[in-house]
mmCIF file of C-alpha atoms in Angstrom:
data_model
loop_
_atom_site.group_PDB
_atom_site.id
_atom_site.type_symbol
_atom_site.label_atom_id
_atom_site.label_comp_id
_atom_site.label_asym_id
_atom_site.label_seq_id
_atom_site.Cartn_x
_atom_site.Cartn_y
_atom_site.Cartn_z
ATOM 1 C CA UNK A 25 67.970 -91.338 23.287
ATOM 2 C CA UNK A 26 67.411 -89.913 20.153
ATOM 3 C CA UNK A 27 69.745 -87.483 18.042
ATOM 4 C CA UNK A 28 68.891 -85.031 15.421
ATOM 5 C CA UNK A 29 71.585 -84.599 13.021
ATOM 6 C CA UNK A 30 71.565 -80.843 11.189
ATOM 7 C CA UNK A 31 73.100 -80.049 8.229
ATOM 8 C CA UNK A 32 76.211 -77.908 8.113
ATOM 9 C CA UNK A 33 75.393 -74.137 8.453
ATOM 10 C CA UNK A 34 77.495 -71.481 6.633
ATOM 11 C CA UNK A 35 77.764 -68.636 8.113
ATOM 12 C CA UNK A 36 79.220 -65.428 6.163
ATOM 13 C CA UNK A 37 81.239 -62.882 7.883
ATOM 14 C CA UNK A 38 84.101 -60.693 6.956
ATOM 15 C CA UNK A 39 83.080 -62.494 3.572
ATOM 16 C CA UNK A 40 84.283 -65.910 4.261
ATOM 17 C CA UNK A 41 82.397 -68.917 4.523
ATOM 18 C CA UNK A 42 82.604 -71.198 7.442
ATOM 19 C CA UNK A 43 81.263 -74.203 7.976
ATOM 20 C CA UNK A 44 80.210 -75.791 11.682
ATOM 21 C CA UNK A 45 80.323 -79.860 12.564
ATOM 22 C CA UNK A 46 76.981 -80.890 13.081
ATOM 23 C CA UNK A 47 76.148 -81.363 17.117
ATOM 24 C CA UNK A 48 74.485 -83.857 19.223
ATOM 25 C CA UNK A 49 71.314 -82.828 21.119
ATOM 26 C CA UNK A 50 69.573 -84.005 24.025
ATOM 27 C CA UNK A 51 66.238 -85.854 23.241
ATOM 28 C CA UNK A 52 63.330 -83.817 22.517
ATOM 29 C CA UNK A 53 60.315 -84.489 24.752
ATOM 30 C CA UNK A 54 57.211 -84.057 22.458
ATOM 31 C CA UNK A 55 54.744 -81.644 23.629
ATOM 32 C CA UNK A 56 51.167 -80.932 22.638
ATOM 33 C CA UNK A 57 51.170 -77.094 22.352
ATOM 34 C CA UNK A 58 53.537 -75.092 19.864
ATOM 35 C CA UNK A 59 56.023 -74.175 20.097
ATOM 36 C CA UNK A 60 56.680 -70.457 20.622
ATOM 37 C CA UNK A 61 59.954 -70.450 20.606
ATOM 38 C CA UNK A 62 59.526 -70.958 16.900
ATOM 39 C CA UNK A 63 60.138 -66.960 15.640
ATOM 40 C CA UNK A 64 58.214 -68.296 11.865
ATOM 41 C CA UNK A 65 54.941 -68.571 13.778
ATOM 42 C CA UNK A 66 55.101 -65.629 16.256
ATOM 43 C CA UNK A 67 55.660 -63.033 13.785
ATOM 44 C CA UNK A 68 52.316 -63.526 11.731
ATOM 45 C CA UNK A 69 50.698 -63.041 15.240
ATOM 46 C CA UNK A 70 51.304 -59.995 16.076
ATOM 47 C CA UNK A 71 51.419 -58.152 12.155
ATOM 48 C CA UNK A 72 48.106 -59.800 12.322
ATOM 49 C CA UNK A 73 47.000 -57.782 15.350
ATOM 50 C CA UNK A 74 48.584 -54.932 14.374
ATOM 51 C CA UNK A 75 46.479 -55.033 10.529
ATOM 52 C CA UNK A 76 43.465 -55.768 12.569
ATOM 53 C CA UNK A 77 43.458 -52.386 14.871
ATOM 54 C CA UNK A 78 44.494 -50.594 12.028
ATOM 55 C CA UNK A 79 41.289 -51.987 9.821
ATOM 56 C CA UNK A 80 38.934 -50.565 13.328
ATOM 57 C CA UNK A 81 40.591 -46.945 13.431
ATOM 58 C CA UNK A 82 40.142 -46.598 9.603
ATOM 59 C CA UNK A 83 36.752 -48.108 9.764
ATOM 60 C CA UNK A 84 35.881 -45.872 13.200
ATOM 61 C CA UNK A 85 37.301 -42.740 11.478
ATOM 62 C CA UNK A 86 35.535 -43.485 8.299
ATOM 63 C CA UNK A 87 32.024 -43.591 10.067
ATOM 64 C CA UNK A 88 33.231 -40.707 12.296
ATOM 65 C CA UNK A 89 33.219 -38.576 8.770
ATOM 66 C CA UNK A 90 29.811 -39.906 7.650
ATOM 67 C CA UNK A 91 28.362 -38.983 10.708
ATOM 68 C CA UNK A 92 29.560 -35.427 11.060
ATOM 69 C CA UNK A 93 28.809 -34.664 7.270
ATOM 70 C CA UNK A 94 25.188 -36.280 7.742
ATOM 71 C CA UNK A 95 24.590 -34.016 10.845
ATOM 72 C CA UNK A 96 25.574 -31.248 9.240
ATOM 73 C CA UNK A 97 23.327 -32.173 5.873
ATOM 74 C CA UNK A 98 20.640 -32.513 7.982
ATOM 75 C CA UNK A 99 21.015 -29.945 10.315
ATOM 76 C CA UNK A 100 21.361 -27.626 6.889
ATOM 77 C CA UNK A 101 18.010 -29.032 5.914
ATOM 78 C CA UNK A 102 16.537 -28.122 8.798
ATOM 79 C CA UNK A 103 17.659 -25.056 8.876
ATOM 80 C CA UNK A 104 16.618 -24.182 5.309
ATOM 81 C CA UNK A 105 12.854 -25.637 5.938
ATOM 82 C CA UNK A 106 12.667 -23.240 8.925
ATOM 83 C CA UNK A 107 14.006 -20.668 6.626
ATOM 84 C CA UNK A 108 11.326 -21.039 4.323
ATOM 85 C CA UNK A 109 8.446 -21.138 6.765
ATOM 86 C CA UNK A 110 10.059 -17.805 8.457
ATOM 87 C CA UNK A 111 9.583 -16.183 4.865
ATOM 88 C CA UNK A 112 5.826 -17.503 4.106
ATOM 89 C CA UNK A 113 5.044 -16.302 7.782
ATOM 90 C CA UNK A 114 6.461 -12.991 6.854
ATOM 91 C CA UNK A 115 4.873 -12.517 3.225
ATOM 92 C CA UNK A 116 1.642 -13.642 4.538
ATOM 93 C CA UNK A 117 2.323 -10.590 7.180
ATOM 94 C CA UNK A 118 3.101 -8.571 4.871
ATOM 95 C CA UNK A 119 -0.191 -9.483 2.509
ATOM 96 C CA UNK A 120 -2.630 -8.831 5.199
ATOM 97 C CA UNK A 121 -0.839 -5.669 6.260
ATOM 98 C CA UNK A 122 -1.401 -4.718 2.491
ATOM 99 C CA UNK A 123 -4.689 -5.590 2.285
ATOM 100 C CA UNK A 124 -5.672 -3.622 6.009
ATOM 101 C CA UNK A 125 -4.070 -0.136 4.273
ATOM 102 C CA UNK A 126 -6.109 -0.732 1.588
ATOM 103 C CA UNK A 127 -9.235 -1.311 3.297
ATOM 104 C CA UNK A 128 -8.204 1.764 5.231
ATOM 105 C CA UNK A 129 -7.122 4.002 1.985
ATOM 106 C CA UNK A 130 -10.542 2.997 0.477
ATOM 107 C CA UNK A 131 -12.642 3.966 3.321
ATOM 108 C CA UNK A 132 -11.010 6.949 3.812
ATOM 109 C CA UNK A 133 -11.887 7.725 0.039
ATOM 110 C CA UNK A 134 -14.922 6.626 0.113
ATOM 111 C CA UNK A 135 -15.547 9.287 3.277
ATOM 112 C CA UNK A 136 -14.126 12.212 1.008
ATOM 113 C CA UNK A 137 -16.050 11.561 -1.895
ATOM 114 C CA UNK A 138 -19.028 11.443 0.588
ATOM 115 C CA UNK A 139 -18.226 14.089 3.050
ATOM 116 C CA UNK A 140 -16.691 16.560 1.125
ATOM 117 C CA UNK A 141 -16.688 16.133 -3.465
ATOM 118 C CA UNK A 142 -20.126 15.451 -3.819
ATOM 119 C CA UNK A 143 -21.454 18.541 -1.410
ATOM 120 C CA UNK A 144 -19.027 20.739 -3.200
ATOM 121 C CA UNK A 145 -19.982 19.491 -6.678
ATOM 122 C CA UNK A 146 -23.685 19.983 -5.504
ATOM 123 C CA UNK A 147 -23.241 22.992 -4.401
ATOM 124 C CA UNK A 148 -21.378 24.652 -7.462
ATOM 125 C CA UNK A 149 -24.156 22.892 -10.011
ATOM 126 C CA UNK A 150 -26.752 24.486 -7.621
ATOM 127 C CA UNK A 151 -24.845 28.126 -7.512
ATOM 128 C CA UNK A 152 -24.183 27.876 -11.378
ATOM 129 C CA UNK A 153 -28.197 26.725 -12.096
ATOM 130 C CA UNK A 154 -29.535 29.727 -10.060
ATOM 131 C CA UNK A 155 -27.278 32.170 -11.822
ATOM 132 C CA UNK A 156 -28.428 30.915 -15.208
ATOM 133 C CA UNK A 157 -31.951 31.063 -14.280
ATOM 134 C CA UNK A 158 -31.217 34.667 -12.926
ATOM 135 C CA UNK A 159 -29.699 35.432 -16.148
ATOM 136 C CA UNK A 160 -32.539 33.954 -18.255
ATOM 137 C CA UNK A 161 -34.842 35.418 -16.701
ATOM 138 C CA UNK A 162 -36.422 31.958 -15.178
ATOM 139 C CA UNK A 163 -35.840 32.162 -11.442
ATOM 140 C CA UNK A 164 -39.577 31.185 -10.649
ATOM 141 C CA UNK A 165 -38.485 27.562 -11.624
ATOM 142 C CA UNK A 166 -36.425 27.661 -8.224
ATOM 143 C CA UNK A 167 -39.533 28.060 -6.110
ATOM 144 C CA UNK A 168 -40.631 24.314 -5.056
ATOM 145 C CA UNK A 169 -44.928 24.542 -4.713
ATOM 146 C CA UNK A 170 -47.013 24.492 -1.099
ATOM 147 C CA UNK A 171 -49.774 22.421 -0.159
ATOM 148 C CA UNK A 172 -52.702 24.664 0.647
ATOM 149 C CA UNK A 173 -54.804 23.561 4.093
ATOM 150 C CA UNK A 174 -50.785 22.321 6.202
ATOM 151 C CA UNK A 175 -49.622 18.935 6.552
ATOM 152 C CA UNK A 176 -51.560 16.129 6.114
ATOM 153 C CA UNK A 177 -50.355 14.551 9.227
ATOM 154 C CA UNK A 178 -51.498 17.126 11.596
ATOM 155 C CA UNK A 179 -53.241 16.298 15.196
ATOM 156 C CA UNK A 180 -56.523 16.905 15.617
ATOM 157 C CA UNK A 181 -54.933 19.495 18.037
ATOM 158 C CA UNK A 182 -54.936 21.429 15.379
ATOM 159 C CA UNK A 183 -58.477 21.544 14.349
ATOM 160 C CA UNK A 184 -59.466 23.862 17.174
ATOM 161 C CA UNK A 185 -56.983 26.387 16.658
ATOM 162 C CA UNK A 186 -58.764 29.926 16.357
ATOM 163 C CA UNK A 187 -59.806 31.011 13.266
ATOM 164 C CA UNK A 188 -58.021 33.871 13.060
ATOM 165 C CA UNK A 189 -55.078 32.192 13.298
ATOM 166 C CA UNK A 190 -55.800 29.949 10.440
ATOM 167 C CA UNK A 191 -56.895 33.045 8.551
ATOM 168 C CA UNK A 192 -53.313 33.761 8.718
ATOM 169 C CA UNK A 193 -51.872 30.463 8.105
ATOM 170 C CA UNK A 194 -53.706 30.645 4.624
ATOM 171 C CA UNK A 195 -52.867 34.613 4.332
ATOM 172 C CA UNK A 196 -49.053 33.538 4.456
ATOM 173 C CA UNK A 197 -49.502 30.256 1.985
ATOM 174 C CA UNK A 198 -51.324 32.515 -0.976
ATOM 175 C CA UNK A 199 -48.203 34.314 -1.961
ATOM 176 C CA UNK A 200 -46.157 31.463 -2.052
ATOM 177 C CA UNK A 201 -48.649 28.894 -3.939
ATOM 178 C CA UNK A 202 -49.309 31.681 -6.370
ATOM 179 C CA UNK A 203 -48.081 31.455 -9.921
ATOM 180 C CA UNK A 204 -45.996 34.525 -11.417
ATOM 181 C CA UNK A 205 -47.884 36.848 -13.631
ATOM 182 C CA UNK A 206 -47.375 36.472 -17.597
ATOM 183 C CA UNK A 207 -44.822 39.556 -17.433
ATOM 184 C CA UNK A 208 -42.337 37.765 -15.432
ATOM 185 C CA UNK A 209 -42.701 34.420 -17.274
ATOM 186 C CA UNK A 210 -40.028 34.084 -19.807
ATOM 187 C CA UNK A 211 -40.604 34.600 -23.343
ATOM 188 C CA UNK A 212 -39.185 33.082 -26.858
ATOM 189 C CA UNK A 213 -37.973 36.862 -27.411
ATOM 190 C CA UNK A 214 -35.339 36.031 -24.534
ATOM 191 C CA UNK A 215 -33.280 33.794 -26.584
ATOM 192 C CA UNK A 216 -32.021 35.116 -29.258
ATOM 193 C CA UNK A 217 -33.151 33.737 -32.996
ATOM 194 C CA UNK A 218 -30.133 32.651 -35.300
ATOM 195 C CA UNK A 219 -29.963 34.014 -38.586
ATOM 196 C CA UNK A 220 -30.552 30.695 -41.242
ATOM 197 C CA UNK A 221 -27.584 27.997 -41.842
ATOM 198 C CA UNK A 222 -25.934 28.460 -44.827
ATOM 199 C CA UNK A 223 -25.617 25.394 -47.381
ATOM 200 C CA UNK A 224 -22.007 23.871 -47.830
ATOM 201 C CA UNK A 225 -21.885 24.716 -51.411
ATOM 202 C CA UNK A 226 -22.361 28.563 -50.380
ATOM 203 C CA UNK A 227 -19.525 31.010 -50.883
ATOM 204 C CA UNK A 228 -17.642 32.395 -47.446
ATOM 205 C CA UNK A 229 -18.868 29.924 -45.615
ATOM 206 C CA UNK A 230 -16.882 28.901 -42.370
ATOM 207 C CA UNK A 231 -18.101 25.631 -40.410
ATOM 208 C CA UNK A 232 -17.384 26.315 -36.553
ATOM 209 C CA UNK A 233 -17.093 23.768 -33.936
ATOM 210 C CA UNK A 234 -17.810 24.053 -30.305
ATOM 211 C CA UNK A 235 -16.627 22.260 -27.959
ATOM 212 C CA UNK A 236 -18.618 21.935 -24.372
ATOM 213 C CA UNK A 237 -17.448 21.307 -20.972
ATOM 214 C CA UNK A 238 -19.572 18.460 -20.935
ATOM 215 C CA UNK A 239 -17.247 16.962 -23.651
ATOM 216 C CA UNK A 240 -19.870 17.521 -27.109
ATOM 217 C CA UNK A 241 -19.193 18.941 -29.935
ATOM 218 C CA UNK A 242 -21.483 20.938 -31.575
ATOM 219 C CA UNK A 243 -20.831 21.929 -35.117
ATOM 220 C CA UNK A 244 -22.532 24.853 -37.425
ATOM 221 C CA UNK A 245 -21.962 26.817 -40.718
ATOM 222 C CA UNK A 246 -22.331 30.276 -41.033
ATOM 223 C CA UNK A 247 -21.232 33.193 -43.556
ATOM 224 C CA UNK A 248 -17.497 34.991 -42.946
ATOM 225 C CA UNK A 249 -19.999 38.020 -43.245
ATOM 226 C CA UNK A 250 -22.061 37.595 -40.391
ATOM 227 C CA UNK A 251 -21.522 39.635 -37.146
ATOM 228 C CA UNK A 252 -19.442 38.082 -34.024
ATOM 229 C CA UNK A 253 -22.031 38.290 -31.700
ATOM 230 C CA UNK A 254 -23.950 35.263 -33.256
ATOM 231 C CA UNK A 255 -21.612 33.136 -32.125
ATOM 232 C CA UNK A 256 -22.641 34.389 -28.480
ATOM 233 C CA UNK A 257 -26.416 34.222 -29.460
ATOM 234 C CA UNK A 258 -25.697 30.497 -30.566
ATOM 235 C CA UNK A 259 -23.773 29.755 -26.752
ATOM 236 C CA UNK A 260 -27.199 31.486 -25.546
ATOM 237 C CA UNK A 261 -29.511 29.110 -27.594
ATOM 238 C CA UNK A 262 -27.891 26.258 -26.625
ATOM 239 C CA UNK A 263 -28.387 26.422 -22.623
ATOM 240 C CA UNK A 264 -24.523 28.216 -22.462
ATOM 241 C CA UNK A 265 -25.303 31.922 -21.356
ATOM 242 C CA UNK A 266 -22.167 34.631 -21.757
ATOM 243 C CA UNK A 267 -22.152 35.609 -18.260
ATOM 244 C CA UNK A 268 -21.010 32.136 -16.784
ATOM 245 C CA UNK A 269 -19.231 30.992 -20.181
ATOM 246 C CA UNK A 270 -16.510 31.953 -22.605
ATOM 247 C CA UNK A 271 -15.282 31.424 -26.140
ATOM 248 C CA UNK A 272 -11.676 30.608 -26.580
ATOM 249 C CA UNK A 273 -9.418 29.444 -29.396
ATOM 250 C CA UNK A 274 -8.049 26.031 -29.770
ATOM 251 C CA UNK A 275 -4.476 27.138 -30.599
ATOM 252 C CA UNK A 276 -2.877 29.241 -29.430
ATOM 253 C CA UNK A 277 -5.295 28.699 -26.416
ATOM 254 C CA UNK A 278 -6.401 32.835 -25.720
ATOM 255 C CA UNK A 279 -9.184 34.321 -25.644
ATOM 256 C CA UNK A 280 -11.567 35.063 -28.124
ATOM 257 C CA UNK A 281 -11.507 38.846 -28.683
ATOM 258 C CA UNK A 282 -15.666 40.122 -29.611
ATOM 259 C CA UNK A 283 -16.133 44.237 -30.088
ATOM 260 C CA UNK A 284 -19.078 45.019 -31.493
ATOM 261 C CA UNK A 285 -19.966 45.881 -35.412
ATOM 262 C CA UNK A 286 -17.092 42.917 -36.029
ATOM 263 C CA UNK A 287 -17.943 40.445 -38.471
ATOM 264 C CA UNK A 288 -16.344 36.837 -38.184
ATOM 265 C CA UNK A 289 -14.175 37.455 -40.908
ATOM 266 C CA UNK A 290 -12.727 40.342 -38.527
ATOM 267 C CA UNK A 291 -11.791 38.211 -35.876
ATOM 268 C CA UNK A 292 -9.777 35.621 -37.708
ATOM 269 C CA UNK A 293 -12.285 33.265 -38.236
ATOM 270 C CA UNK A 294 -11.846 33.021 -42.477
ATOM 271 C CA UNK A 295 -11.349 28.776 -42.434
ATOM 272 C CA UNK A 296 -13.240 25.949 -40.355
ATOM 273 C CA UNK A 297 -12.155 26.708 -36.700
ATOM 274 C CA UNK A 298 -12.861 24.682 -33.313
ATOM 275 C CA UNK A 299 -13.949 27.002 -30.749
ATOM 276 C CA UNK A 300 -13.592 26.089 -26.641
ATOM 277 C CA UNK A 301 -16.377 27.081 -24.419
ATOM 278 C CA UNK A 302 -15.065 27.670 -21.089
ATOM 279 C CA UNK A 303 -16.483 28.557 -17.679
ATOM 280 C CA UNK A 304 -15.285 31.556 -16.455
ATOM 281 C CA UNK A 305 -13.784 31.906 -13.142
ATOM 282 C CA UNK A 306 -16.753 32.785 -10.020
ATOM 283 C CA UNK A 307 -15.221 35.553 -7.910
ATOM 284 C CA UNK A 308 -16.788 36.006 -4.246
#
């Protein structure tokens, strides 16, 4: 038998201190596991445990955040990239659109100018070219010439048409293949003659500058004494006749008043003046 002798324990209630006898035990029988009736090494146990779930859940709520916010990056990535392609797609749309009304704009330009300016500008230059040759005098230069004997590239059907109808054929060319008569030819008497240019160092003398519609401008001296109308005469001499054109002043922009027996000094003109030549407006 075998005793284990304890030391005294003091216990402390009601604040006194008592003290116990030591007591006998029966023997221990020795065992080869632990004892777990020992509370010193149960308690470790089980805070151990509990640490050890604790560490998981933190560590299983820790990559629970990292993968939502890593989804969500990359789904924002994603999203953004798609984004971007939408917009290329759409300016790319948007270019070629651009381009087609162009295309479309220029052509129908392009048809305008065709179809519809250049007849009309043709037209007026041809309306405006026979009234000046009217005017002048020079409408035989509107005629365009005949070739005597037809076409060149006629059958030899035609070789055995009658004679007397190519007596007529030729009756009917003569007129227009022949050339007009001296009288009706225009003659250096038609334009009028200017009377000399003055030198610069001359007294009274104006310079006057004209200004065409084709942008030139012409410039010439002449004497405050000299009559209006040779400013018309010099319009005349220079391919501008009076009936299609018209002087104007530069400023104020009117009119330039012409009676007849007026010098230039009558009409304003004293200093060096810019005159417009206009076209006048064609009524039908």
């Amino acid at each position: 038998e075998c005793c284990i002798e304890r030391p005294p324990l003091r216990l402390r209630s009601f604040g006194a201190a008592l003290t116990t006898t030591p007591r006998l035990h029966r023997p221990c029988r020795p065992t080869s596991g632990v004892d777990f009736t020992s509370r010193k090494l149960f308690a470790p146990g089980i805070k151990d445990f509990l640490l050890l779930c604790g560490r998981i859940f933190l560590l299983l709520a820790l990559l629970t955040l990292i993968i939502s916010v890593t989804t969500s990056w990359l789904n924002s990535f994603k999203s953004s990239q798609v984004y971007l392609k939408e917009e290329e797609k759409n300016e790319k749309r948007q270019k070629l659109v651009r381009k087609k009304q162009q295309e479309a704009q220029g052509e129908k330009a392009s048809r305008y100018i065709e179809n519809v300016l250049k007849p009309h500008q043709e037209m007026k230059l041809r309306k405006l070219e026979e009234r000046f040759y009217q005017m002048t005098g020079e409408a035989w230069k509107l005629s365009s010439g005949h070739k005597l004997g037809g076409d060149e590239g006629t059958s030899q059907t035609s070789l055995e048409i009658p004679n007397r109808e190519a007596a007529k054929s030729q009756n009917l060319l003569k007129p227009l293949t022949e050339f007009p008569s001296p009288a009706e030819q225009p003659t250096c008497k038609e334009i009028p003659d200017l009377p000399k240019e003055p030198s610069q160092t001359a007294e009274e003398v104006v310079t006057v500058a004209l200004r065409c519609p084709s942008g030139n401008v012409l410039r010439r001296r002449f004497l405050k004494s000299y009559s209006s109308q040779v400013l018309f005469d010099w319009m005349t001499r220079i391919g501008y006749h009076t009936s299609l054109y018209s002087l104007s002043t530069s400023f104020p922009r009117r009119p330039l008043a012409v009676e007849g027996g007026q010098s230039l000094e009558d009409i304003g003109i004293t200093v060096d003046t810019v005159l417009i030549l206009e076209e006048k407006e064609q009524t039908n």
